[in-house]
PDB file of C-alpha atoms in Angstrom:
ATOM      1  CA  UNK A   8      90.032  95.926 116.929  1.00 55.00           C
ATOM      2  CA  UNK A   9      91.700  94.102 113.877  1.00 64.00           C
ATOM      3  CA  UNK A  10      87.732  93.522 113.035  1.00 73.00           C
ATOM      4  CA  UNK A  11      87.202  97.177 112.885  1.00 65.00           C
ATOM      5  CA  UNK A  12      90.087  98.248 110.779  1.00 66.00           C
ATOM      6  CA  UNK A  13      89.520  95.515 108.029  1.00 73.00           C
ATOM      7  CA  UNK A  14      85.977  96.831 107.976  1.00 70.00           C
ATOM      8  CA  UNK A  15      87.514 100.054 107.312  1.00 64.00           C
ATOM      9  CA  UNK A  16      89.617  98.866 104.785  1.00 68.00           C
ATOM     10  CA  UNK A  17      86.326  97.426 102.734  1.00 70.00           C
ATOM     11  CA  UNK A  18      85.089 100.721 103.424  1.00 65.00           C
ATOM     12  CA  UNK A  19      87.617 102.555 101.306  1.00 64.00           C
ATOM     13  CA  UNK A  20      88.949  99.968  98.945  1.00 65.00           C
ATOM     14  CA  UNK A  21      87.216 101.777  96.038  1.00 62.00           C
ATOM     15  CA  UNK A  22      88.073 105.054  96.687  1.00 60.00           C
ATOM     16  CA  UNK A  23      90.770 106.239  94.448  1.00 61.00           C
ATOM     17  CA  UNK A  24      91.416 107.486  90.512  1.00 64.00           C
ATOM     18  CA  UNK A  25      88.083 106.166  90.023  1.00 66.00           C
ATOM     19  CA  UNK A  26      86.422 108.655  92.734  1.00 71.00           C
ATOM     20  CA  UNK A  27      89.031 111.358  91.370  1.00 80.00           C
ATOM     21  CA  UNK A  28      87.015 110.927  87.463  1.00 84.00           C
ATOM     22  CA  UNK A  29      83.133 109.798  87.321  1.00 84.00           C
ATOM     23  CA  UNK A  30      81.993 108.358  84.263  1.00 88.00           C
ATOM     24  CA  UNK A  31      81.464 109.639  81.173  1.00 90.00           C
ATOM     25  CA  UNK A  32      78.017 111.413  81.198  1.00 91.00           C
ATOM     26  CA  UNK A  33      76.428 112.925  77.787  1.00 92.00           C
ATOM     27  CA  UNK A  34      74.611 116.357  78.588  1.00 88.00           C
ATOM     28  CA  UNK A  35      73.720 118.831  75.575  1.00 87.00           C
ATOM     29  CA  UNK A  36      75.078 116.380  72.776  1.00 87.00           C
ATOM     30  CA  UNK A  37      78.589 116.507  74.439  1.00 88.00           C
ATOM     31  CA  UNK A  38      80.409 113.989  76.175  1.00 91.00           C
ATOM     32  CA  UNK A  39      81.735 115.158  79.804  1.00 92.00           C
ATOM     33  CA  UNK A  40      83.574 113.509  82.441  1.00 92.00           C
ATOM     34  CA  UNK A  41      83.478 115.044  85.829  1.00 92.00           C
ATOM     35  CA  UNK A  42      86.375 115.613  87.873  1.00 91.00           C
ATOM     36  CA  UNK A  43      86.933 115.961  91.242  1.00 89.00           C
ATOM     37  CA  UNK A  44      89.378 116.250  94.509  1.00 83.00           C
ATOM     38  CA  UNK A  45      88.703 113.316  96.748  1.00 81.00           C
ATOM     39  CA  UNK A  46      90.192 112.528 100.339  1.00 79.00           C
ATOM     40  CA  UNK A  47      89.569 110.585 103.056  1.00 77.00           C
ATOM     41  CA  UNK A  48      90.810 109.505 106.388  1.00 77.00           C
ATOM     42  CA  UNK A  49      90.438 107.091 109.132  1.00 76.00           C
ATOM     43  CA  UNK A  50      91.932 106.548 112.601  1.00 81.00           C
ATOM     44  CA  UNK A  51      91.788 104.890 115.535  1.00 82.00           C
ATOM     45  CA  UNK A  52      93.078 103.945 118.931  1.00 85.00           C
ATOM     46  CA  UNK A  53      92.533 102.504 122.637  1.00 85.00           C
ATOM     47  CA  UNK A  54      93.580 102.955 125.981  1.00 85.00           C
ATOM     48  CA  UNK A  55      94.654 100.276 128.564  1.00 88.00           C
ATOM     49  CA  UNK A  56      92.818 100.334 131.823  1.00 85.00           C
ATOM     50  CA  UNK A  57      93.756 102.125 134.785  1.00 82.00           C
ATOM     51  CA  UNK A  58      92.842 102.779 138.749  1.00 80.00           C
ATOM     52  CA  UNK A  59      90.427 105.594 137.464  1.00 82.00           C
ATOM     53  CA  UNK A  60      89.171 104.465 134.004  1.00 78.00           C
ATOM     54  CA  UNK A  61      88.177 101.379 132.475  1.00 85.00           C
ATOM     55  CA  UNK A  62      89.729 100.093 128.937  1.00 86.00           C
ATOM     56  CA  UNK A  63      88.429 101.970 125.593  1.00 85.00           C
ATOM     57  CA  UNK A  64      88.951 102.286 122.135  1.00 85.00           C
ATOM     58  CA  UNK A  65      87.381 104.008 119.388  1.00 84.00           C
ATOM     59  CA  UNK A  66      87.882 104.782 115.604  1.00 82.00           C
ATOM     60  CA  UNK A  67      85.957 107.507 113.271  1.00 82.00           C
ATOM     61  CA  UNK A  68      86.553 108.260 109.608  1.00 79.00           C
ATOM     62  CA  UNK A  69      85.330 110.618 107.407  1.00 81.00           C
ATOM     63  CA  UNK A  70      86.014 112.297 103.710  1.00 81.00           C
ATOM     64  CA  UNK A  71      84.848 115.002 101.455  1.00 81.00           C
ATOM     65  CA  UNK A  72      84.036 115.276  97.586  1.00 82.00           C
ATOM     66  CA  UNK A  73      84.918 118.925  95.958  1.00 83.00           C
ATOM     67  CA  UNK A  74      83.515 118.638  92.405  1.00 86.00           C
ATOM     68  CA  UNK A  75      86.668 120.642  90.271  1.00 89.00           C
ATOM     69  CA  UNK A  76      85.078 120.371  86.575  1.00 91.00           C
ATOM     70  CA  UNK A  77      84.675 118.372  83.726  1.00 92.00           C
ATOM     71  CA  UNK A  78      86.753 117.388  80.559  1.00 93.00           C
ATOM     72  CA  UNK A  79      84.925 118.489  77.756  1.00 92.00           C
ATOM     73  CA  UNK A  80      85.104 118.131  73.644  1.00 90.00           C
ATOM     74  CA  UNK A  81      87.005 121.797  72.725  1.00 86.00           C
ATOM     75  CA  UNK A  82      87.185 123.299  69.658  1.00 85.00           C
ATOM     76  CA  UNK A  83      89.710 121.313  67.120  1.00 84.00           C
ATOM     77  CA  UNK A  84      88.557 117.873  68.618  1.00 82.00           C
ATOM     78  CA  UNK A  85      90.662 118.364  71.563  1.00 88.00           C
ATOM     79  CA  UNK A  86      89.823 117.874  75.188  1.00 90.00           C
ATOM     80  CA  UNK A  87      89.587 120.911  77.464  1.00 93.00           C
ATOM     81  CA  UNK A  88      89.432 121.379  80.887  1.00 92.00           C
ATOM     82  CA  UNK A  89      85.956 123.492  82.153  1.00 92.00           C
ATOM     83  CA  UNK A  90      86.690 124.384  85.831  1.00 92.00           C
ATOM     84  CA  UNK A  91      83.875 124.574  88.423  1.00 91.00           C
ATOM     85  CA  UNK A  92      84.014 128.134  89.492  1.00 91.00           C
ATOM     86  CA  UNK A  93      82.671 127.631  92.716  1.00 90.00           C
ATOM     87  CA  UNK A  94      85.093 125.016  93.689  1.00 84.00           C
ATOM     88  CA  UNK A  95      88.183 127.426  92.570  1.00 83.00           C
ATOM     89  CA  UNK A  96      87.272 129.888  94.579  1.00 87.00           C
ATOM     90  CA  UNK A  97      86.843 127.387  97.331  1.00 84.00           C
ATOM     91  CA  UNK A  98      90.220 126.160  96.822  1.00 81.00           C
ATOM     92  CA  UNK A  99      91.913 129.480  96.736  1.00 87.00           C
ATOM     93  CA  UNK A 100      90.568 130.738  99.804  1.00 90.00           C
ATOM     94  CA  UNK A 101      93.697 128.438 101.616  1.00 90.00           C
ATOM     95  CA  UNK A 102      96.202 129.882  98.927  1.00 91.00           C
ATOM     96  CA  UNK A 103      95.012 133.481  99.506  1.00 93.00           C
ATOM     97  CA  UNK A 104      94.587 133.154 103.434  1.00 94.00           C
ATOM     98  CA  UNK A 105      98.575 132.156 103.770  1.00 95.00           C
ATOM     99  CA  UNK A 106     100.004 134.522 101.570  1.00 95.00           C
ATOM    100  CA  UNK A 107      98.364 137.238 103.323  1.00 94.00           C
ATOM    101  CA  UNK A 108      99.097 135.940 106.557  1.00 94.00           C
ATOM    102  CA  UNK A 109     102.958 135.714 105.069  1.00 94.00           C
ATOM    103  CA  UNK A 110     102.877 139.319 103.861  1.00 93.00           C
ATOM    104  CA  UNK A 111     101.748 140.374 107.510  1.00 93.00           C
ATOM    105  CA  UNK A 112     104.653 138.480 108.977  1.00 92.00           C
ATOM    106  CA  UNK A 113     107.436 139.673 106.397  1.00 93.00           C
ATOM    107  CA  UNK A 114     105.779 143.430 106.601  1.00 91.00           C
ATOM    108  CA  UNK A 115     105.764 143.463 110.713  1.00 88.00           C
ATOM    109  CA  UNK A 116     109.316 141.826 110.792  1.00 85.00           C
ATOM    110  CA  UNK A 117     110.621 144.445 108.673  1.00 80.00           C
ATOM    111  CA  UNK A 118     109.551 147.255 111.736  1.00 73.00           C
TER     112      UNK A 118
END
């Protein structure tokens, strides 16, 4: 088992800030760096034998990339921010699903 989990630990000693921003890439004369929301997980466990099943263990992992936007040159010489539409949407689907569902609680508890 300790086998497994270092192996695990290699897996996902990269991931991080550096996942978060990609490098620089140059598209259309400008300079952009890519952003996105990065998380990951792992797990594992095992059982101890008994009268009606043997020993087991097990692990899994698994992770997901949501591209947000990139940093971009702005007018001025500043940096701005150019969000991914797509992926705003995506993320407000959550936000708009539990303040709904709040509204619908706070309107029926007011009956």
């Amino acid at each position: 088992m300790a086998e497994a989990f270092s192996s695990l630990v290699d897996a996902f000693r990269n991931v991080g800030v550096s996942r978060a921003y990609g490098e620089p890439v140059q598209l259309g004369g400008e300079e952009l760096i890519p952003v996105a929301l990065v998380s990951f997980g792992f797990g594992g466990g095992s059982a101890p034998a008994s009268d009606d099943a043997p020993a087991g263990a097990g692990g899994g992992g698994g992770g997901f990339v949501l591209p947000l936007g990139v940093y971009a040159p702005g007018k001025g010489g500043g940096t701005v921010f150019r969000p991914n539409p797509i992926a705003v949407l995506m993320g407000l689907v959550p936000v708009v699903c539990a303040v709904g569902l709040s509204l619908r609680g706070i309107l029926h508890g007011r009956r």
